[in-house]
Amino acid sequence: MEEDDIKLIFGLKLKQIRTDKNLSLFGLSKLTGLSKSYLNEIENGKKYPKTDKIVVLSEKLEVPYDHLVSLQLDKNLAPIGEILQSKVLKEIPLELFGIKESDLIDIIANAPGKVNAFITTIIEVAKHYNFNRESFYLSSLRSYQQSNYNYFEELEEQVVKFCEAYQVDRKKPVSAKELEEILVEEYGYNINNSDLKKHKELYDLRSVFVPKTKTLLLASHLDEAQRIFIYAKEIAYNYLGYSLRLYTFPWIKFENFEQVLNNFYASYFAGALVLPREVMIDQLKTLFQQKTFNKRVFIKIISEFTSSPETFYQRLTNLLPKDFNIQNLFFLRFTHKAGSSNFYLNKELHLPSQQSPHGNETNEHYCRRWVSLKVLKDIAKTEKDHVFDFQISEYPGNISYLLFSSATKDPFKDNQYRSISIGLLIDKQLKKKISFLEDPKIKREMVGVTCERCAISNCKERKVPPKILEKMNKNKVIENVVSDLMKQFS
């Protein structure tokens, strides 16, 4: 354990012993001859007493010396020890969320019983939902993105400075050749396009970076957009000075949260480099000012700077909240295998908080009326490289979203497809910014979240009965009858 943790554990034990003996800090001070302020600092984990002071505390409190200095905690404080030993608080940069580690220590020291109950609850929830270290880090990252509306001004500025320094024209699409030259000439990279394919176990990987020799191994079947994005991320790691990083794309494992965070920053930098902010803002403003939605123009905006819809939709989540004040939105990525009836939501982002639809952990059936799933079914039936569609999804409670969705083939898996979607909450702000919302050609669809919870009757797309909703309604009827009985006999 680190010194700060040892101080905290000693303070927690001392405070527990004092309160068990019904002693105030003033009373303990009078009993031991140690100042009240000194004892307060010990209990708050700010100081560790010298041996002679521990002897005094041991004798006056009638507690064995070895028990006081032991790092073992009693049962009711044991989870706090677990969380300290796990190093979770050390691995997550709390300052990102405006939290000081000392603040957490003060909370634990001042209310160990309540904190213990909270930690125990978190542990139980984690076990129940198989919430592992990986999930915890990724959830922390999403929370960080959401708290900043997924826009990071410093990274935007760094991209502009990079383009100025390396004479990259931000008004033209960047090329893989241009970025590769910077990696080789400026950062001493060796680009290897042949060795990765020799290992069939690595077929799903797009790249592997070997830091010792600065060798970047690339999959031979990468298209131009994928190669550009990988090069841009590698440039970001070097230009931003991130030594703690992930070495494969997609990643296989990570050792700490800083690697996850730096991977996100590098990806953000790459997206901002590929899709320049000023150009995108101008094009989106022109599109939004039209009275009717022009599908051809929207697809043209996607393809002008990248052939990757995912990079484009991710970039929208950066720019719409900042430059258009469209702050209520969600981003979803689904995967689907041709011939299968299953759809998997494996990436999502909700700004500023949880929107519908969202992922669930109970194996329920996502609503088949979502455009996100429709484009997946459509592309599985065709030979097209890109299927795009849009709709207004109307949820119960007068909540509606404008959705854009693109489906593409997965270049690394046979008969596998993925869809990328962005949904914008239709509110007063969206109506001010987007003129084509009243376009009668835009399909409107009543949707639910999952079949099990959906109240839409006679739904042709329904896969299973609304058993969860039916149970909830049944319980509500029972609750109302019981309430009436209470009134009748009271």
Protein backbone atom coordinates (compact mmCIF):
# COMPACT_ATOMS: atom_id res chain seq x y z
CA MET A 1 0.00 0.00 0.00
CA GLU A 2 1.05 3.60 -0.56
CA GLU A 3 1.76 5.89 2.37
CA ASP A 4 -1.46 7.88 1.95
CA ASP A 5 -3.54 4.70 2.08
CA ILE A 6 -1.77 3.53 5.25
CA LYS A 7 -2.51 6.89 6.88
CA LEU A 8 -6.15 6.64 5.86
CA ILE A 9 -6.56 3.12 7.24
CA PHE A 10 -4.99 4.09 10.58
CA GLY A 11 -7.29 7.12 10.78
CA LEU A 12 -10.39 5.06 9.98
CA LYS A 13 -9.53 2.52 12.68
CA LEU A 14 -8.83 5.21 15.27
CA LYS A 15 -12.09 6.97 14.55
CA GLN A 16 -14.05 3.73 14.72
CA ILE A 17 -12.49 2.81 18.08
CA ARG A 18 -13.14 6.32 19.45
CA THR A 19 -16.80 6.34 18.41
CA ASP A 20 -17.30 2.78 19.71
CA LYS A 21 -16.11 4.04 23.10
CA ASN A 22 -18.46 7.04 22.87
CA LEU A 23 -15.59 9.50 22.92
CA SER A 24 -15.58 12.89 21.20
CA LEU A 25 -12.38 14.26 19.69
CA PHE A 26 -12.22 16.62 22.64
CA GLY A 27 -12.62 13.68 25.01
CA LEU A 28 -9.89 11.67 23.26
CA SER A 29 -7.61 14.70 23.40
CA LYS A 30 -8.19 15.09 27.14
CA LEU A 31 -7.67 11.34 27.69
CA THR A 32 -4.40 11.08 25.75
CA GLY A 33 -2.91 14.53 26.10
CA LEU A 34 -2.68 14.84 22.29
CA SER A 35 -4.11 17.98 20.73
CA LYS A 36 -7.58 17.86 19.17
CA SER A 37 -6.30 19.27 15.86
CA TYR A 38 -3.53 16.63 15.71
CA LEU A 39 -6.02 13.81 16.35
CA ASN A 40 -8.36 15.26 13.70
CA GLU A 41 -5.56 15.18 11.12
CA ILE A 42 -4.80 11.56 12.03
CA GLU A 43 -8.44 10.51 11.63
CA ASN A 44 -8.66 12.30 8.29
CA GLY A 45 -5.66 10.40 6.96
CA LYS A 46 -3.40 13.43 6.78
CA LYS A 47 -0.88 12.36 9.42
CA TYR A 48 0.51 9.11 10.74
CA PRO A 49 1.51 9.24 14.45
CA LYS A 50 5.00 8.37 15.63
CA THR A 51 5.56 5.22 17.69
CA ASP A 52 5.38 6.96 21.07
CA LYS A 53 2.03 8.52 20.16
CA ILE A 54 0.65 5.15 19.01
CA VAL A 55 1.72 3.69 22.37
CA VAL A 56 -0.23 6.42 24.18
CA LEU A 57 -3.34 5.81 22.04
CA SER A 58 -3.04 2.04 22.56
CA GLU A 59 -2.79 2.35 26.34
CA LYS A 60 -5.51 4.97 26.83
CA LEU A 61 -7.98 3.30 24.46
CA GLU A 62 -7.11 -0.16 25.80
CA VAL A 63 -6.47 -1.51 22.32
CA PRO A 64 -3.47 -3.71 21.40
CA TYR A 65 -0.68 -1.81 19.63
CA ASP A 66 -0.54 -4.44 16.87
CA HIS A 67 -4.26 -3.98 16.17
CA LEU A 68 -3.83 -0.24 15.70
CA VAL A 69 -0.96 -0.53 13.24
CA SER A 70 -2.34 -3.53 11.35
CA LEU A 71 -3.58 -2.84 7.80
CA GLN A 72 -6.49 -5.23 8.30
CA LEU A 73 -9.88 -3.59 8.71
CA ASP A 74 -12.90 -4.80 10.62
CA LYS A 75 -15.74 -6.34 8.62
CA ASN A 76 -17.74 -3.14 8.29
CA LEU A 77 -14.72 -1.27 6.87
CA ALA A 78 -13.25 -4.13 4.81
CA PRO A 79 -14.72 -2.96 1.43
CA ILE A 80 -12.95 0.38 1.85
CA GLY A 81 -9.68 -1.49 2.22
CA GLU A 82 -10.49 -3.46 -0.92
CA ILE A 83 -11.11 -0.33 -2.94
CA LEU A 84 -7.83 1.18 -1.70
CA GLN A 85 -5.84 -1.97 -2.46
CA SER A 86 -7.43 -2.22 -5.93
CA LYS A 87 -5.76 1.10 -6.88
CA VAL A 88 -8.91 2.19 -8.71
CA LEU A 89 -8.71 5.66 -7.17
CA LYS A 90 -5.10 5.95 -8.32
CA GLU A 91 -5.75 4.75 -11.85
CA ILE A 92 -8.62 7.07 -12.68
CA PRO A 93 -7.60 10.73 -13.08
CA LEU A 94 -10.21 12.15 -10.71
CA GLU A 95 -9.21 15.70 -11.62
CA LEU A 96 -10.97 15.21 -14.98
CA PHE A 97 -14.24 15.21 -13.07
CA GLY A 98 -13.29 18.08 -10.78
CA ILE A 99 -12.62 15.76 -7.84
CA LYS A 100 -9.58 15.76 -5.58
CA GLU A 101 -8.45 12.49 -4.06
CA SER A 102 -8.17 14.29 -0.72
CA ASP A 103 -11.89 15.07 -0.94
CA LEU A 104 -12.70 11.37 -1.24
CA ILE A 105 -10.44 10.60 1.69
CA ASP A 106 -12.28 13.20 3.79
CA ILE A 107 -15.64 11.67 2.84
CA ILE A 108 -14.44 8.18 3.78
CA ALA A 109 -12.93 9.41 7.05
CA ASN A 110 -16.04 11.37 8.06
CA ALA A 111 -18.68 8.80 7.17
CA PRO A 112 -17.06 5.36 6.88
CA GLY A 113 -20.29 3.49 7.53
CA LYS A 114 -22.16 5.22 4.71
CA VAL A 115 -19.22 4.96 2.33
CA ASN A 116 -18.91 1.29 3.20
CA ALA A 117 -22.57 0.71 2.31
CA PHE A 118 -22.09 2.57 -0.97
CA ILE A 119 -18.95 0.61 -1.92
CA THR A 120 -20.60 -2.68 -0.99
CA THR A 121 -23.57 -1.78 -3.21
CA ILE A 122 -21.28 -0.93 -6.12
CA ILE A 123 -19.42 -4.23 -5.72
CA GLU A 124 -22.68 -6.20 -5.67
CA VAL A 125 -24.04 -4.38 -8.74
CA ALA A 126 -20.74 -4.99 -10.53
CA LYS A 127 -20.91 -8.71 -9.79
CA HIS A 128 -24.54 -8.95 -10.85
CA TYR A 129 -23.96 -7.26 -14.21
CA ASN A 130 -20.48 -8.69 -14.78
CA PHE A 131 -19.16 -5.14 -14.51
CA ASN A 132 -15.42 -5.60 -14.88
CA ARG A 133 -12.43 -3.26 -14.87
CA GLU A 134 -12.75 -2.72 -18.61
CA SER A 135 -16.42 -1.73 -18.32
CA PHE A 136 -15.62 0.60 -15.44
CA TYR A 137 -12.94 2.44 -17.43
CA LEU A 138 -15.09 2.77 -20.54
CA SER A 139 -18.06 3.99 -18.49
CA SER A 140 -15.78 6.57 -16.84
CA LEU A 141 -14.63 7.73 -20.27
CA ARG A 142 -18.22 8.07 -21.53
CA SER A 143 -19.10 10.10 -18.44
CA TYR A 144 -16.13 12.37 -19.13
CA GLN A 145 -17.22 12.83 -22.75
CA GLN A 146 -20.79 13.56 -21.69
CA SER A 147 -19.75 16.09 -19.05
CA ASN A 148 -17.85 18.00 -21.77
CA TYR A 149 -20.53 17.53 -24.47
CA ASN A 150 -17.84 15.53 -26.29
CA TYR A 151 -16.08 18.70 -27.41
CA PHE A 152 -12.47 19.47 -26.47
CA GLU A 153 -11.25 22.91 -27.53
CA GLU A 154 -7.59 22.23 -26.73
CA LEU A 155 -7.50 19.26 -29.11
CA GLU A 156 -9.21 21.30 -31.83
CA GLU A 157 -6.52 23.96 -31.41
CA GLN A 158 -3.73 21.37 -31.48
CA VAL A 159 -5.02 20.07 -34.83
CA VAL A 160 -4.95 23.60 -36.28
CA LYS A 161 -1.39 24.12 -35.00
CA PHE A 162 -0.29 20.77 -36.42
CA CYS A 163 -1.69 21.62 -39.85
CA GLU A 164 0.08 24.98 -39.79
CA ALA A 165 3.38 23.41 -38.71
CA TYR A 166 3.30 20.66 -41.34
CA GLN A 167 1.56 22.65 -44.08
CA VAL A 168 -1.49 20.38 -44.25
CA ASP A 169 -4.23 22.08 -46.29
CA ARG A 170 -7.39 21.94 -44.15
CA LYS A 171 -9.60 22.77 -47.11
CA LYS A 172 -8.66 19.58 -48.94
CA PRO A 173 -9.06 15.93 -47.95
CA VAL A 174 -5.92 14.65 -46.29
CA SER A 175 -4.27 11.63 -47.95
CA ALA A 176 -2.66 8.53 -46.48
CA LYS A 177 0.50 9.27 -48.43
CA GLU A 178 0.77 12.73 -46.89
CA LEU A 179 0.40 11.43 -43.33
CA GLU A 180 2.70 8.46 -43.92
CA GLU A 181 5.44 10.84 -45.06
CA ILE A 182 5.14 12.81 -41.79
CA LEU A 183 5.32 9.62 -39.70
CA VAL A 184 8.41 8.40 -41.55
CA GLU A 185 10.30 11.68 -41.94
CA GLU A 186 9.38 13.42 -38.70
CA TYR A 187 8.88 10.58 -36.22
CA GLY A 188 11.13 7.87 -37.67
CA TYR A 189 8.42 5.27 -38.31
CA ASN A 190 8.90 2.07 -40.28
CA ILE A 191 5.72 1.18 -42.15
CA ASN A 192 5.25 -2.57 -42.66
CA ASN A 193 2.38 -3.70 -44.91
CA SER A 194 3.21 -7.39 -45.20
CA ASP A 195 4.10 -9.14 -41.93
CA LEU A 196 0.77 -8.76 -40.12
CA LYS A 197 -1.07 -10.94 -42.64
CA LYS A 198 1.32 -13.83 -41.92
CA HIS A 199 -0.47 -14.42 -38.61
CA LYS A 200 -4.05 -15.56 -39.15
CA GLU A 201 -4.78 -15.02 -35.45
CA LEU A 202 -4.34 -11.28 -36.02
CA TYR A 203 -6.74 -11.01 -38.94
CA ASP A 204 -9.17 -8.81 -36.98
CA LEU A 205 -6.45 -6.30 -36.15
CA ARG A 206 -5.91 -3.29 -38.37
CA SER A 207 -2.56 -2.29 -36.91
CA VAL A 208 0.11 -3.14 -34.35
CA PHE A 209 2.76 -0.63 -33.22
CA VAL A 210 6.13 -1.90 -31.96
CA PRO A 211 7.62 0.97 -29.89
CA LYS A 212 11.18 -0.35 -29.67
CA THR A 213 11.75 -0.13 -33.43
CA LYS A 214 8.91 2.33 -34.19
CA THR A 215 7.47 -0.22 -36.60
CA LEU A 216 3.81 0.16 -37.58
CA LEU A 217 2.43 -3.15 -38.86
CA LEU A 218 -0.66 -2.64 -41.02
CA ALA A 219 -3.27 -5.09 -42.28
CA SER A 220 -2.91 -5.52 -46.02
CA HIS A 221 -6.65 -5.18 -46.68
CA LEU A 222 -7.05 -1.68 -45.23
CA ASP A 223 -8.86 0.84 -47.39
CA GLU A 224 -7.73 4.46 -47.75
CA ALA A 225 -10.00 5.82 -44.99
CA GLN A 226 -8.84 3.21 -42.47
CA ARG A 227 -5.18 3.84 -43.31
CA ILE A 228 -5.66 7.62 -42.95
CA PHE A 229 -7.31 7.26 -39.54
CA ILE A 230 -4.58 4.95 -38.21
CA TYR A 231 -1.85 7.31 -39.45
CA ALA A 232 -3.66 10.29 -37.92
CA LYS A 233 -3.89 8.51 -34.53
CA GLU A 234 -0.18 7.68 -34.62
CA ILE A 235 0.61 11.31 -35.40
CA ALA A 236 -1.59 12.35 -32.47
CA TYR A 237 0.28 10.10 -30.03
CA ASN A 238 3.57 11.67 -31.09
CA TYR A 239 2.50 15.29 -31.60
CA LEU A 240 0.59 15.40 -28.29
CA GLY A 241 3.39 13.60 -26.47
CA TYR A 242 1.44 10.60 -25.13
CA SER A 243 3.83 7.87 -23.99
CA LEU A 244 1.13 5.83 -22.24
CA ARG A 245 -0.84 4.42 -25.15
CA LEU A 246 -2.45 1.35 -26.69
CA TYR A 247 -0.42 -0.57 -29.25
CA THR A 248 -3.09 -2.34 -31.28
CA PHE A 249 -6.10 -1.10 -33.23
CA PRO A 250 -8.65 -2.15 -32.26
CA TRP A 251 -7.27 -2.50 -28.74
CA ILE A 252 -6.91 -5.89 -27.05
CA LYS A 253 -6.13 -4.87 -23.49
CA PHE A 254 -5.11 -1.87 -21.42
CA GLU A 255 -3.20 -1.52 -18.18
CA ASN A 256 -4.61 1.73 -16.80
CA PHE A 257 -7.16 4.45 -17.40
CA GLU A 258 -4.62 6.89 -18.83
CA GLN A 259 -4.08 4.56 -21.78
CA VAL A 260 -7.84 4.54 -22.42
CA LEU A 261 -8.03 8.32 -22.12
CA ASN A 262 -5.04 8.92 -24.42
CA ASN A 263 -6.52 6.52 -26.97
CA PHE A 264 -9.69 8.63 -26.94
CA TYR A 265 -7.71 11.87 -27.29
CA ALA A 266 -5.73 10.42 -30.21
CA SER A 267 -8.96 9.30 -31.90
CA TYR A 268 -10.49 12.74 -31.37
CA PHE A 269 -7.39 14.38 -32.88
CA ALA A 270 -7.59 12.03 -35.87
CA GLY A 271 -11.27 12.79 -36.45
CA ALA A 272 -10.64 16.53 -36.26
CA LEU A 273 -7.74 16.22 -38.68
CA VAL A 274 -9.71 14.17 -41.21
CA LEU A 275 -12.88 16.29 -40.93
CA PRO A 276 -11.90 19.97 -40.49
CA ARG A 277 -14.23 21.87 -38.23
CA GLU A 278 -14.64 25.00 -40.36
CA VAL A 279 -15.43 23.08 -43.56
CA MET A 280 -17.94 20.82 -41.85
CA ILE A 281 -19.72 23.70 -40.12
CA ASP A 282 -20.19 25.53 -43.44
CA GLN A 283 -21.53 22.44 -45.18
CA LEU A 284 -23.89 21.51 -42.33
CA LYS A 285 -25.26 25.05 -42.10
CA THR A 286 -26.10 24.96 -45.81
CA LEU A 287 -27.78 21.57 -45.42
CA PHE A 288 -29.78 22.59 -42.33
CA GLN A 289 -31.10 25.77 -43.98
CA GLN A 290 -32.92 23.82 -46.70
CA LYS A 291 -36.68 23.36 -46.40
CA THR A 292 -36.44 19.76 -47.61
CA PHE A 293 -33.87 17.17 -46.66
CA ASN A 294 -31.44 16.42 -49.46
CA LYS A 295 -30.22 12.84 -48.99
CA ARG A 296 -27.73 13.13 -51.83
CA VAL A 297 -26.08 16.21 -50.30
CA PHE A 298 -25.83 14.55 -46.87
CA ILE A 299 -24.07 11.50 -48.34
CA LYS A 300 -21.82 13.83 -50.37
CA ILE A 301 -20.73 15.60 -47.15
CA ILE A 302 -19.82 12.21 -45.66
CA SER A 303 -17.80 11.09 -48.67
CA GLU A 304 -16.08 14.38 -49.43
CA PHE A 305 -13.46 14.01 -46.69
CA THR A 306 -13.78 10.36 -45.63
CA SER A 307 -15.30 7.11 -46.81
CA SER A 308 -15.89 6.11 -43.17
CA PRO A 309 -19.42 6.96 -41.97
CA GLU A 310 -18.36 6.14 -38.40
CA THR A 311 -15.68 8.83 -38.40
CA PHE A 312 -18.21 11.31 -39.82
CA TYR A 313 -20.97 10.53 -37.30
CA GLN A 314 -18.48 10.64 -34.43
CA ARG A 315 -17.37 14.07 -35.64
CA LEU A 316 -20.98 15.25 -35.60
CA THR A 317 -21.13 14.48 -31.86
CA ASN A 318 -18.24 16.96 -31.40
CA LEU A 319 -19.58 19.79 -33.54
CA LEU A 320 -23.35 19.78 -33.16
CA PRO A 321 -23.33 20.55 -29.41
CA LYS A 322 -20.62 23.23 -29.71
CA ASP A 323 -21.33 25.01 -32.98
CA PHE A 324 -25.09 24.50 -33.37
CA ASN A 325 -26.09 24.26 -29.69
CA ILE A 326 -27.75 20.92 -30.49
CA GLN A 327 -26.89 19.25 -27.20
CA ASN A 328 -29.46 16.48 -26.78
CA LEU A 329 -28.31 13.63 -28.98
CA PHE A 330 -27.16 10.03 -29.03
CA PHE A 331 -24.69 7.97 -31.06
CA LEU A 332 -25.14 4.22 -31.62
CA ARG A 333 -23.19 1.49 -33.36
CA PHE A 334 -24.88 -1.85 -34.05
CA THR A 335 -23.44 -5.02 -35.55
CA HIS A 336 -25.37 -7.73 -37.36
CA LYS A 337 -24.52 -10.95 -39.16
CA ALA A 338 -26.39 -11.78 -42.36
CA GLY A 339 -28.99 -14.48 -41.76
CA SER A 340 -29.06 -13.88 -38.01
CA SER A 341 -32.02 -12.41 -36.12
CA ASN A 342 -29.74 -10.79 -33.53
CA PHE A 343 -28.52 -7.21 -33.38
CA TYR A 344 -25.81 -6.09 -30.98
CA LEU A 345 -25.36 -2.56 -29.65
CA ASN A 346 -21.61 -2.36 -28.95
CA LYS A 347 -20.98 1.37 -28.79
CA GLU A 348 -23.09 4.27 -27.57
CA LEU A 349 -22.81 7.85 -26.40
CA HIS A 350 -25.60 9.96 -24.92
CA LEU A 351 -25.41 13.74 -24.55
CA PRO A 352 -25.93 15.23 -22.07
CA SER A 353 -27.50 12.23 -20.31
CA GLN A 354 -29.17 8.92 -21.07
CA GLN A 355 -31.43 9.16 -24.11
CA SER A 356 -33.64 6.54 -25.71
CA PRO A 357 -32.80 4.17 -27.22
CA HIS A 358 -29.93 2.76 -25.21
CA GLY A 359 -28.23 -0.54 -24.51
CA ASN A 360 -29.70 -3.10 -22.13
CA GLU A 361 -28.11 -6.00 -20.26
CA THR A 362 -31.11 -8.32 -20.19
CA ASN A 363 -31.08 -9.84 -23.69
CA GLU A 364 -34.26 -8.07 -24.70
CA HIS A 365 -35.17 -7.54 -28.35
CA TYR A 366 -34.39 -4.07 -29.66
CA CYS A 367 -37.23 -2.39 -31.56
CA ARG A 368 -37.14 -3.51 -35.20
CA ARG A 369 -38.66 -0.20 -36.24
CA TRP A 370 -35.41 1.60 -35.53
CA VAL A 371 -33.75 2.86 -38.71
CA SER A 372 -30.46 1.61 -37.23
CA LEU A 373 -31.66 -1.97 -37.66
CA LYS A 374 -33.47 -1.40 -40.95
CA VAL A 375 -30.31 -0.28 -42.76
CA LEU A 376 -28.51 -3.37 -41.44
CA LYS A 377 -31.19 -5.66 -42.85
CA ASP A 378 -31.14 -3.76 -46.15
CA ILE A 379 -27.36 -3.89 -46.68
CA ALA A 380 -27.30 -7.61 -45.88
CA LYS A 381 -29.60 -8.15 -48.88
CA THR A 382 -27.58 -6.05 -51.33
CA GLU A 383 -24.07 -5.74 -52.71
CA LYS A 384 -23.85 -2.05 -51.82
CA ASP A 385 -20.94 -0.64 -49.82
CA HIS A 386 -23.10 1.93 -48.02
CA VAL A 387 -26.82 2.04 -47.22
CA PHE A 388 -28.21 5.27 -45.76
CA ASP A 389 -31.65 6.07 -44.38
CA PHE A 390 -33.30 8.56 -42.04
CA GLN A 391 -36.53 8.93 -40.10
CA ILE A 392 -38.25 10.70 -37.25
CA SER A 393 -38.71 8.24 -34.41
CA GLU A 394 -41.59 9.01 -32.06
CA TYR A 395 -41.49 7.55 -28.55
CA PRO A 396 -44.30 7.46 -25.98
CA GLY A 397 -44.54 10.69 -24.00
CA ASN A 398 -44.29 13.04 -27.03
CA ILE A 399 -40.53 12.49 -27.40
CA SER A 400 -39.20 12.47 -30.95
CA TYR A 401 -35.77 12.14 -32.53
CA LEU A 402 -34.45 12.94 -35.99
CA LEU A 403 -32.26 9.98 -36.94
CA PHE A 404 -29.60 9.50 -39.60
CA SER A 405 -28.16 6.03 -40.06
CA SER A 406 -25.52 4.45 -42.29
CA ALA A 407 -24.72 0.78 -42.71
CA THR A 408 -21.50 -0.63 -44.15
CA LYS A 409 -19.83 -4.00 -44.47
CA ASP A 410 -17.33 -5.05 -41.86
CA PRO A 411 -14.11 -5.37 -43.87
CA PHE A 412 -12.63 -7.84 -41.37
CA LYS A 413 -15.52 -10.27 -40.91
CA ASP A 414 -17.42 -12.17 -43.58
CA ASN A 415 -21.18 -11.51 -43.75
CA GLN A 416 -20.86 -9.05 -40.87
CA TYR A 417 -22.33 -5.54 -41.06
CA ARG A 418 -22.46 -2.50 -38.82
CA SER A 419 -24.65 0.56 -38.65
CA ILE A 420 -23.78 3.97 -37.28
CA SER A 421 -26.58 6.29 -36.18
CA ILE A 422 -27.00 9.71 -34.69
CA GLY A 423 -30.30 10.81 -33.15
CA LEU A 424 -31.16 14.45 -32.42
CA LEU A 425 -33.89 15.26 -29.90
CA ILE A 426 -36.59 17.34 -31.60
CA ASP A 427 -36.99 20.34 -29.30
CA LYS A 428 -37.22 24.11 -29.74
CA GLN A 429 -33.47 24.42 -30.34
CA LEU A 430 -33.43 21.80 -33.10
CA LYS A 431 -36.41 23.45 -34.79
CA LYS A 432 -34.49 26.73 -34.83
CA LYS A 433 -31.40 25.16 -36.37
CA ILE A 434 -32.86 22.68 -38.87
CA SER A 435 -35.38 23.98 -41.39
CA PHE A 436 -36.32 20.66 -43.03
CA LEU A 437 -37.90 19.11 -39.91
CA GLU A 438 -41.35 19.73 -41.39
CA ASP A 439 -40.44 18.05 -44.67
CA PRO A 440 -43.39 15.70 -45.35
CA LYS A 441 -41.08 13.23 -47.12
CA ILE A 442 -39.34 12.35 -43.88
CA LYS A 443 -40.80 9.09 -42.58
CA ARG A 444 -42.32 9.16 -39.09
CA GLU A 445 -42.32 5.94 -37.12
CA MET A 446 -43.79 5.07 -33.73
CA VAL A 447 -41.08 3.13 -31.93
CA GLY A 448 -40.31 1.52 -28.60
CA VAL A 449 -37.07 0.55 -26.90
CA THR A 450 -37.50 -3.22 -26.72
CA CYS A 451 -40.36 -5.56 -27.68
CA GLU A 452 -40.64 -6.70 -24.07
CA ARG A 453 -41.50 -3.14 -22.94
CA CYS A 454 -43.40 -1.85 -25.98
CA ALA A 455 -47.03 -0.74 -25.91
CA ILE A 456 -47.49 -0.56 -29.70
CA SER A 457 -50.32 -2.93 -30.63
CA ASN A 458 -50.43 -4.98 -33.84
CA CYS A 459 -46.72 -4.38 -34.52
CA LYS A 460 -45.70 -6.51 -37.48
CA GLU A 461 -42.03 -6.26 -36.53
CA ARG A 462 -42.57 -7.51 -32.96
CA LYS A 463 -40.39 -10.51 -32.08
CA VAL A 464 -41.77 -11.37 -28.62
CA PRO A 465 -44.81 -10.33 -26.53
CA PRO A 466 -44.51 -7.27 -24.25
CA LYS A 467 -44.20 -9.48 -21.16
CA ILE A 468 -42.28 -6.96 -19.03
CA LEU A 469 -44.77 -4.20 -19.82
CA GLU A 470 -47.68 -6.56 -19.11
CA LYS A 471 -46.18 -7.46 -15.74
CA MET A 472 -45.67 -3.78 -14.89
CA ASN A 473 -49.27 -2.99 -15.83
CA LYS A 474 -50.57 -5.93 -13.82
CA ASN A 475 -48.63 -4.80 -10.75
CA LYS A 476 -49.98 -1.28 -11.17
CA VAL A 477 -53.57 -2.57 -11.19
CA ILE A 478 -52.86 -4.59 -8.05
CA GLU A 479 -51.26 -1.55 -6.43
CA ASN A 480 -54.35 0.57 -7.18
CA VAL A 481 -56.73 -2.05 -5.77
CA VAL A 482 -54.65 -2.35 -2.60
CA SER A 483 -54.63 1.45 -2.30
CA ASP A 484 -58.44 1.53 -2.55
CA LEU A 485 -58.69 -1.16 0.14
CA MET A 486 -56.42 0.87 2.41
CA LYS A 487 -58.72 3.87 2.05
CA GLN A 488 -61.84 1.76 2.51
CA PHE A 489 -60.75 0.17 5.78
CA SER A 490 -58.80 3.05 7.29
